[in-house]
Every structure is written in structure tokens, then in C-alpha cells.
PDB file of C-alpha atoms and ligand atoms in Angstrom:
ATOM      1  CA  MET A   1      -9.085   3.747 -22.735  1.00  0.00           C
ATOM      2  CA  SER A   2      -9.539   2.255 -19.262  1.00  0.00           C
ATOM      3  CA  GLN A   3      -9.425   4.555 -16.284  1.00  0.00           C
ATOM      4  CA  LEU A   4      -9.284   3.866 -12.579  1.00  0.00           C
ATOM      5  CA  ARG A   5     -10.297   6.013  -9.642  1.00  0.00           C
ATOM      6  CA  ILE A   6      -7.190   6.436  -7.508  1.00  0.00           C
ATOM      7  CA  THR A   7      -6.985   7.751  -3.939  1.00  0.00           C
ATOM      8  CA  GLU A   8      -3.197   7.904  -3.791  1.00  0.00           C
ATOM      9  CA  ILE A   9       0.025   6.588  -5.292  1.00  0.00           C
ATOM     10  CA  PHE A  10       3.046   6.765  -3.028  1.00  0.00           C
ATOM     11  CA  HIS A  11       6.372   5.120  -2.289  1.00  0.00           C
ATOM     12  CA  SER A  12       7.183   3.807   1.167  1.00  0.00           C
ATOM     13  CA  LEU A  13       8.340   0.695   3.005  1.00  0.00           C
ATOM     14  CA  GLN A  14       5.891  -2.180   2.877  1.00  0.00           C
ATOM     15  CA  GLY A  15       4.428  -2.443   6.362  1.00  0.00           C
ATOM     16  CA  GLU A  16       2.808  -5.856   6.068  1.00  0.00           C
ATOM     17  CA  ALA A  17       2.937  -9.337   4.581  1.00  0.00           C
ATOM     18  CA  ALA A  18       5.819 -11.247   2.999  1.00  0.00           C
ATOM     19  CA  THR A  19       7.694  -8.176   1.736  1.00  0.00           C
ATOM     20  CA  ALA A  20       7.448  -6.150   4.977  1.00  0.00           C
ATOM     21  CA  GLY A  21      10.287  -3.662   5.244  1.00  0.00           C
ATOM     22  CA  LEU A  22      11.030  -3.536   1.512  1.00  0.00           C
ATOM     23  CA  PRO A  23      10.716  -0.335  -0.553  1.00  0.00           C
ATOM     24  CA  THR A  24       7.401  -0.525  -2.410  1.00  0.00           C
ATOM     25  CA  ALA A  25       5.124   1.595  -4.575  1.00  0.00           C
ATOM     26  CA  PHE A  26       1.517   1.634  -3.402  1.00  0.00           C
ATOM     27  CA  VAL A  27      -1.453   2.220  -5.698  1.00  0.00           C
ATOM     28  CA  ARG A  28      -4.548   2.799  -3.583  1.00  0.00           C
ATOM     29  CA  LEU A  29      -7.794   2.450  -5.507  1.00  0.00           C
ATOM     30  CA  THR A  30     -10.867   4.356  -4.372  1.00  0.00           C
ATOM     31  CA  GLY A  31     -14.049   2.679  -3.144  1.00  0.00           C
ATOM     32  CA  CYS A  32     -15.028  -0.279  -0.985  1.00  0.00           C
ATOM     33  CA  PRO A  33     -18.355  -2.091  -0.605  1.00  0.00           C
ATOM     34  CA  LEU A  34     -17.488  -3.191   2.952  1.00  0.00           C
ATOM     35  CA  ARG A  35     -17.510  -1.265   6.205  1.00  0.00           C
ATOM     36  CA  CYS A  36     -15.191  -3.121   8.590  1.00  0.00           C
ATOM     37  CA  LEU A  37     -15.499  -1.795  12.142  1.00  0.00           C
ATOM     38  CA  TYR A  38     -11.730  -1.286  12.467  1.00  0.00           C
ATOM     39  CA  CYS A  39     -11.152   0.193   8.999  1.00  0.00           C
ATOM     40  CA  ASP A  40      -8.134   2.515   8.918  1.00  0.00           C
ATOM     41  CA  THR A  41      -8.564   3.610   5.295  1.00  0.00           C
ATOM     42  CA  ALA A  42     -12.063   5.094   5.291  1.00  0.00           C
ATOM     43  CA  TYR A  43     -10.575   8.088   3.457  1.00  0.00           C
ATOM     44  CA  ALA A  44     -10.434   5.796   0.392  1.00  0.00           C
ATOM     45  CA  PHE A  45     -14.192   5.139   0.350  1.00  0.00           C
ATOM     46  CA  SER A  46     -14.896   8.067  -1.967  1.00  0.00           C
ATOM     47  CA  GLY A  47     -13.268  10.921  -3.855  1.00  0.00           C
ATOM     48  CA  GLY A  48     -10.041  10.096  -5.647  1.00  0.00           C
ATOM     49  CA  GLU A  49      -8.900  11.041  -9.121  1.00  0.00           C
ATOM     50  CA  LEU A  50      -9.577   9.297 -12.438  1.00  0.00           C
ATOM     51  CA  MET A  51      -6.285   8.185 -13.980  1.00  0.00           C
ATOM     52  CA  GLY A  52      -5.415   6.228 -17.119  1.00  0.00           C
ATOM     53  CA  LEU A  53      -3.094   3.220 -17.017  1.00  0.00           C
ATOM     54  CA  ASP A  54      -0.189   5.122 -18.566  1.00  0.00           C
ATOM     55  CA  ASP A  55      -0.389   7.869 -15.940  1.00  0.00           C
ATOM     56  CA  ILE A  56      -0.518   5.314 -13.130  1.00  0.00           C
ATOM     57  CA  LEU A  57       2.492   3.430 -14.513  1.00  0.00           C
ATOM     58  CA  GLN A  58       4.396   6.666 -14.946  1.00  0.00           C
ATOM     59  CA  LYS A  59       3.789   7.717 -11.351  1.00  0.00           C
ATOM     60  CA  VAL A  60       4.745   4.287 -10.023  1.00  0.00           C
ATOM     61  CA  SER A  61       8.008   4.438 -12.013  1.00  0.00           C
ATOM     62  CA  SER A  62       8.916   7.915 -10.710  1.00  0.00           C
ATOM     63  CA  ARG A  63      10.919   6.162  -7.959  1.00  0.00           C
ATOM     64  CA  LYS A  64      13.064   3.049  -8.371  1.00  0.00           C
ATOM     65  CA  VAL A  65      11.274   0.080  -6.745  1.00  0.00           C
ATOM     66  CA  ARG A  66      10.928  -3.625  -7.405  1.00  0.00           C
ATOM     67  CA  TYR A  67       7.656  -4.155  -5.519  1.00  0.00           C
ATOM     68  CA  VAL A  68       4.215  -2.700  -6.186  1.00  0.00           C
ATOM     69  CA  THR A  69       1.191  -3.220  -3.950  1.00  0.00           C
ATOM     70  CA  VAL A  70      -2.285  -2.545  -5.286  1.00  0.00           C
ATOM     71  CA  THR A  71      -4.599  -1.811  -2.385  1.00  0.00           C
ATOM     72  CA  GLY A  72      -7.696   0.118  -1.374  1.00  0.00           C
ATOM     73  CA  GLY A  73     -10.432   0.417  -0.373  1.00  0.00           C
ATOM     74  CA  GLU A  74     -11.224  -2.771  -2.196  1.00  0.00           C
ATOM     75  CA  PRO A  75      -9.275  -2.664  -5.470  1.00  0.00           C
ATOM     76  CA  LEU A  76     -11.280  -5.413  -7.179  1.00  0.00           C
ATOM     77  CA  ALA A  77     -14.438  -3.305  -6.826  1.00  0.00           C
ATOM     78  CA  GLN A  78     -13.141  -1.536  -9.974  1.00  0.00           C
ATOM     79  CA  PRO A  79     -13.171  -4.082 -12.827  1.00  0.00           C
ATOM     80  CA  ASP A  80     -10.285  -2.347 -14.621  1.00  0.00           C
ATOM     81  CA  CYS A  81      -8.069  -3.284 -11.669  1.00  0.00           C
ATOM     82  CA  LEU A  82      -7.396  -6.566 -13.504  1.00  0.00           C
ATOM     83  CA  GLY A  83      -5.826  -4.662 -16.409  1.00  0.00           C
ATOM     84  CA  LEU A  84      -3.723  -2.595 -14.030  1.00  0.00           C
ATOM     85  CA  LEU A  85      -2.375  -5.725 -12.326  1.00  0.00           C
ATOM     86  CA  LYS A  86      -1.445  -7.266 -15.687  1.00  0.00           C
ATOM     87  CA  ALA A  87       0.223  -4.061 -16.878  1.00  0.00           C
ATOM     88  CA  LEU A  88       2.301  -3.819 -13.688  1.00  0.00           C
ATOM     89  CA  CYS A  89       3.408  -7.453 -14.067  1.00  0.00           C
ATOM     90  CA  ASP A  90       4.208  -6.930 -17.764  1.00  0.00           C
ATOM     91  CA  THR A  91       6.389  -3.965 -16.767  1.00  0.00           C
ATOM     92  CA  GLY A  92       8.451  -6.289 -14.581  1.00  0.00           C
ATOM     93  CA  TYR A  93       7.312  -5.394 -11.082  1.00  0.00           C
ATOM     94  CA  GLN A  94       6.681  -7.962  -8.371  1.00  0.00           C
ATOM     95  CA  VAL A  95       3.065  -7.211  -7.645  1.00  0.00           C
ATOM     96  CA  SER A  96       0.839  -7.933  -4.669  1.00  0.00           C
ATOM     97  CA  LEU A  97      -2.877  -7.300  -4.349  1.00  0.00           C
ATOM     98  CA  GLU A  98      -4.543  -6.602  -1.005  1.00  0.00           C
ATOM     99  CA  THR A  99      -8.163  -7.720  -1.269  1.00  0.00           C
ATOM    100  CA  SER A 100     -10.928  -8.128   1.274  1.00  0.00           C
ATOM    101  CA  GLY A 101     -12.067 -11.660   0.538  1.00  0.00           C
ATOM    102  CA  ALA A 102     -15.466 -10.318  -0.498  1.00  0.00           C
ATOM    103  CA  MET A 103     -14.669  -9.971  -4.218  1.00  0.00           C
ATOM    104  CA  ASP A 104     -14.086 -12.763  -6.713  1.00  0.00           C
ATOM    105  CA  THR A 105     -10.357 -13.136  -7.448  1.00  0.00           C
ATOM    106  CA  ILE A 106     -10.906 -15.002 -10.728  1.00  0.00           C
ATOM    107  CA  GLY A 107      -9.133 -13.123 -13.495  1.00  0.00           C
ATOM    108  CA  VAL A 108      -6.291 -11.792 -11.324  1.00  0.00           C
ATOM    109  CA  ASP A 109      -3.000 -12.250 -13.188  1.00  0.00           C
ATOM    110  CA  GLU A 110      -1.243 -15.426 -12.034  1.00  0.00           C
ATOM    111  CA  ARG A 111       1.986 -13.521 -11.387  1.00  0.00           C
ATOM    112  CA  VAL A 112       0.297 -11.443  -8.662  1.00  0.00           C
ATOM    113  CA  SER A 113       0.661 -12.451  -5.007  1.00  0.00           C
ATOM    114  CA  VAL A 114      -2.890 -12.153  -3.699  1.00  0.00           C
ATOM    115  CA  VAL A 115      -3.120 -11.156  -0.029  1.00  0.00           C
ATOM    116  CA  LEU A 116      -6.583 -12.443   0.836  1.00  0.00           C
ATOM    117  CA  ASP A 117      -7.949 -10.792   3.969  1.00  0.00           C
ATOM    118  CA  LEU A 118     -10.504 -13.256   5.312  1.00  0.00           C
ATOM    119  CA  LYS A 119     -12.824 -11.122   7.404  1.00  0.00           C
ATOM    120  CA  THR A 120     -13.085 -12.238  11.021  1.00  0.00           C
ATOM    121  CA  PRO A 121     -16.319 -11.907  13.047  1.00  0.00           C
ATOM    122  CA  GLY A 122     -14.845  -8.881  14.849  1.00  0.00           C
ATOM    123  CA  SER A 123     -14.716  -6.987  11.559  1.00  0.00           C
ATOM    124  CA  GLY A 124     -18.515  -7.039  11.362  1.00  0.00           C
ATOM    125  CA  GLU A 125     -18.178  -8.183   7.735  1.00  0.00           C
ATOM    126  CA  SER A 126     -17.419 -11.916   7.964  1.00  0.00           C
ATOM    127  CA  SER A 127     -20.676 -12.750   6.163  1.00  0.00           C
ATOM    128  CA  ARG A 128     -19.146 -11.115   3.059  1.00  0.00           C
ATOM    129  CA  ASN A 129     -16.299 -13.652   2.695  1.00  0.00           C
ATOM    130  CA  LEU A 130     -16.432 -15.468  -0.637  1.00  0.00           C
ATOM    131  CA  TYR A 131     -14.961 -18.845   0.219  1.00  0.00           C
ATOM    132  CA  GLY A 132     -14.739 -19.728  -3.465  1.00  0.00           C
ATOM    133  CA  ASN A 133     -11.625 -17.526  -3.419  1.00  0.00           C
ATOM    134  CA  VAL A 134      -9.863 -20.143  -1.292  1.00  0.00           C
ATOM    135  CA  SER A 135      -9.904 -22.602  -4.208  1.00  0.00           C
ATOM    136  CA  GLN A 136      -8.197 -19.921  -6.349  1.00  0.00           C
ATOM    137  CA  LEU A 137      -5.247 -19.536  -3.958  1.00  0.00           C
ATOM    138  CA  LYS A 138      -1.751 -20.215  -5.387  1.00  0.00           C
ATOM    139  CA  PRO A 139       1.562 -21.018  -3.667  1.00  0.00           C
ATOM    140  CA  ILE A 140       2.701 -17.367  -4.002  1.00  0.00           C
ATOM    141  CA  ASP A 141      -0.439 -16.051  -2.293  1.00  0.00           C
ATOM    142  CA  GLN A 142      -1.006 -15.044   1.328  1.00  0.00           C
ATOM    143  CA  VAL A 143      -3.980 -15.210   3.681  1.00  0.00           C
ATOM    144  CA  LYS A 144      -4.402 -12.572   6.350  1.00  0.00           C
ATOM    145  CA  PHE A 145      -6.609 -12.475   9.439  1.00  0.00           C
ATOM    146  CA  VAL A 146      -7.132  -9.251  11.382  1.00  0.00           C
ATOM    147  CA  ILE A 147      -7.869 -10.447  14.914  1.00  0.00           C
ATOM    148  CA  CYS A 148      -9.859  -8.321  17.354  1.00  0.00           C
ATOM    149  CA  ASN A 149     -10.274 -10.727  20.287  1.00  0.00           C
ATOM    150  CA  ARG A 150      -9.987 -14.361  21.399  1.00  0.00           C
ATOM    151  CA  GLU A 151     -13.132 -15.324  19.458  1.00  0.00           C
ATOM    152  CA  ASP A 152     -11.535 -14.051  16.233  1.00  0.00           C
ATOM    153  CA  TYR A 153      -8.338 -15.929  17.040  1.00  0.00           C
ATOM    154  CA  GLU A 154     -10.224 -19.219  17.494  1.00  0.00           C
ATOM    155  CA  TRP A 155     -12.209 -18.517  14.316  1.00  0.00           C
ATOM    156  CA  ALA A 156      -8.994 -17.911  12.352  1.00  0.00           C
ATOM    157  CA  ARG A 157      -7.421 -21.109  13.694  1.00  0.00           C
ATOM    158  CA  PHE A 158     -10.509 -23.022  12.644  1.00  0.00           C
ATOM    159  CA  LYS A 159     -10.457 -21.549   9.115  1.00  0.00           C
ATOM    160  CA  VAL A 160      -6.763 -22.421   8.717  1.00  0.00           C
ATOM    161  CA  GLU A 161      -7.597 -26.044   9.538  1.00  0.00           C
ATOM    162  CA  GLU A 162     -10.924 -26.220   7.696  1.00  0.00           C
ATOM    163  CA  TYR A 163      -9.414 -25.067   4.402  1.00  0.00           C
ATOM    164  CA  ALA A 164      -5.923 -26.588   4.930  1.00  0.00           C
ATOM    165  CA  LEU A 165      -4.510 -23.123   4.266  1.00  0.00           C
ATOM    166  CA  ARG A 166      -1.000 -23.943   5.502  1.00  0.00           C
ATOM    167  CA  ASP A 167      -0.499 -26.171   2.442  1.00  0.00           C
ATOM    168  CA  LYS A 168      -2.006 -23.715  -0.027  1.00  0.00           C
ATOM    169  CA  VAL A 169      -0.161 -20.432   0.410  1.00  0.00           C
ATOM    170  CA  ALA A 170       3.222 -18.897   1.120  1.00  0.00           C
ATOM    171  CA  GLU A 171       2.175 -16.959   4.214  1.00  0.00           C
ATOM    172  CA  LEU A 172      -0.491 -17.146   6.892  1.00  0.00           C
ATOM    173  CA  LEU A 173      -0.606 -13.741   8.542  1.00  0.00           C
ATOM    174  CA  PHE A 174      -2.177 -13.112  11.946  1.00  0.00           C
ATOM    175  CA  SER A 175      -2.467  -9.417  12.723  1.00  0.00           C
ATOM    176  CA  ALA A 176      -3.896  -7.811  15.881  1.00  0.00           C
ATOM    177  CA  SER A 177      -6.522  -5.161  15.256  1.00  0.00           C
ATOM    178  CA  HIS A 178      -4.617  -2.022  16.249  1.00  0.00           C
ATOM    179  CA  ALA A 179      -7.108  -0.557  18.753  1.00  0.00           C
ATOM    180  CA  GLU A 180      -8.565  -3.782  20.121  1.00  0.00           C
ATOM    181  CA  LEU A 181      -5.849  -6.322  20.812  1.00  0.00           C
ATOM    182  CA  GLU A 182      -2.207  -6.093  21.868  1.00  0.00           C
ATOM    183  CA  SER A 183       0.191  -7.790  19.453  1.00  0.00           C
ATOM    184  CA  SER A 184       1.965  -9.245  22.493  1.00  0.00           C
ATOM    185  CA  GLN A 185      -1.255 -11.016  23.536  1.00  0.00           C
ATOM    186  CA  LEU A 186      -1.673 -12.444  20.047  1.00  0.00           C
ATOM    187  CA  ALA A 187       1.975 -13.534  20.067  1.00  0.00           C
ATOM    188  CA  GLN A 188       1.407 -15.376  23.349  1.00  0.00           C
ATOM    189  CA  TRP A 189      -1.607 -17.256  21.971  1.00  0.00           C
ATOM    190  CA  ILE A 190       0.319 -18.245  18.834  1.00  0.00           C
ATOM    191  CA  LEU A 191       3.221 -19.581  20.883  1.00  0.00           C
ATOM    192  CA  GLU A 192       1.010 -21.410  23.381  1.00  0.00           C
ATOM    193  CA  ASP A 193      -0.837 -23.167  20.579  1.00  0.00           C
ATOM    194  CA  GLU A 194       2.322 -23.763  18.492  1.00  0.00           C
ATOM    195  CA  LEU A 195       0.677 -22.307  15.394  1.00  0.00           C
ATOM    196  CA  ASP A 196       2.659 -22.261  12.159  1.00  0.00           C
ATOM    197  CA  VAL A 197       1.651 -18.688  11.277  1.00  0.00           C
ATOM    198  CA  ARG A 198       3.422 -15.329  11.040  1.00  0.00           C
ATOM    199  CA  LEU A 199       2.575 -12.626  13.575  1.00  0.00           C
ATOM    200  CA  GLN A 200       2.218  -9.482  11.532  1.00  0.00           C
ATOM    201  CA  ILE A 201       2.884  -6.050  12.960  1.00  0.00           C
ATOM    202  CA  GLN A 202       1.979  -3.063  10.813  1.00  0.00           C
ATOM    203  CA  LEU A 203       5.501  -1.694  10.519  1.00  0.00           C
ATOM    204  CA  HIS A 204       4.434   1.584   8.866  1.00  0.00           C
ATOM    205  CA  LYS A 205       2.302   2.531  11.902  1.00  0.00           C
ATOM    206  CA  TYR A 206       5.297   2.075  14.218  1.00  0.00           C
ATOM    207  CA  LEU A 207       7.528   4.111  11.925  1.00  0.00           C
ATOM    208  CA  TRP A 208       5.182   6.935  10.949  1.00  0.00           C
ATOM    209  CA  GLY A 209       1.910   6.610  12.864  1.00  0.00           C
ATOM    210  CA  ASP A 210      -1.608   5.891  11.629  1.00  0.00           C
ATOM    211  CA  LYS A 211      -1.932   8.288   8.683  1.00  0.00           C
ATOM    212  CA  PRO A 212      -2.430   8.227   4.898  1.00  0.00           C
ATOM    213  CA  GLY A 213       0.391   8.067   2.377  1.00  0.00           C
ATOM    214  CA  VAL A 214       2.935   6.058   4.390  1.00  0.00           C
TER     215      VAL A 214
HETATM  216  S1  LIG B 301     -12.267  -4.053   3.253  1.00  0.00           S
HETATM  217 FE1  LIG B 301     -10.530  -2.792   3.864  1.00  0.00          FE
HETATM  218  S2  LIG B 301     -10.981  -0.735   3.063  1.00  0.00           S
HETATM  219 FE2  LIG B 301     -12.905  -1.894   3.025  1.00  0.00          FE
HETATM  220  S3  LIG B 301     -13.902  -1.371   4.965  1.00  0.00           S
HETATM  221 FE3  LIG B 301     -12.727  -3.271   5.302  1.00  0.00          FE
HETATM  222  S4  LIG B 301     -10.719  -2.591   6.093  1.00  0.00           S
HETATM  223 FE4  LIG B 301     -11.738  -0.790   5.161  1.00  0.00          FE
END
């Protein structure tokens, strides 16, 4: 029976992406092969608890929610993540997957909204982006850029154009790296350049601060 290493399962309001503000169950898988300079979930790099699919589904269903987000760490670093995503979809949840852009998304259930985090130069991990994932993007998917400075912003703009991302996905998300760039500065750049992207503010950090399990 397949098992996954899980850092935490909790219910909260989605803080990011297309379903921001909506009650959501979060399944955070343990482990990540990247080391982004701004990472706010380093506590998920190791440890965790081995859980079977049935136990995960039971914990997710302990509160009434429509949305489930599978996150990490890097969830796709555990191959059995694909089975978890399918099982959640089969159960009737609307499922999103937060993935780093460094793992192949082939095999992810088509009902899942993939939130592909293309790593900017400021992350220190942009060389890990697998651009083959861009050709896998579907209309329900989302592409996210965490922007640390003006160089990252220009890089993200270029990638949006280079891969014609506006026509490929439901949401283009520009998010300021919490400690490095003011969201208001990013907002100003977006408006000045008339970009057709969504400024993303990590709602959960404004509501509850920068801590696990929220
Ligand atoms: S991919 Fe995500 S979890 Fe992994 S180091 Fe980067 S920010 Fe942290």
C-alpha cells in the first residue's frame, strides 16, 4: 500500500492563487530537492510522518471543505503524490498542486490545477526550472513568480512573453518575496507596465503571521 511522508495536514483559508480566501484543506508533503533563498517552509525539508492514502483522506475530510491544496516542500519529489492527487479528485475535491517547476508534471491528474512556481533568479534556483513543464500547462493551471527585485520582475515579464503564458493558463501570479520587496512596489511596476497579471499577496501571513499550520 502506498505511503507518503507528510509534514502536516490542516484546514485554513487559502492564502494564495485563484482560490485565495476560500476554506481549504492543505496536505503538506515532506522533502524538497531545492533550497530557495527565501524559503518559508524549511521545516518541511525533513521529518514528517508516514501516512497511507486512507489516513490522509480521512484527515482531509475531518472538516467540510471543497478545496484541497497539495503542497510542500516539493510534493512531486514523492512519486506516490500522483496517486494522492488522483484519489483526492476521485473523492470530489477541487484540487490544486503547488510545485516548484523543477519536477516533471507529466502524470499529474488532468483535474488538478497545477500552480507552477517558475523560479526567478533571486531564488537562487532558477537553473532548476524544467521548461518542458510549460508545454504541459492546461487552461485550469496557474503560473507563479516570486519576485525579489527589479531584475526578477523583468525576468518574469520576459518569461510570460517568451512562453505566451497569458494564453495558456487561468492565472499569472506575481508575488513579492516577503522580506525583499514591498508588494506596493511590485503593484506600481505592474500598473506602470500595464501587465495583465494578478498581484498576489500571501493572505495567510497578514491574517496569522509567518508560521506553520495556517
Ligand atoms: S521549492 Fe518551495 S519548499 Fe523547496 S526550497 Fe523552494 S520555496 Fe522552499
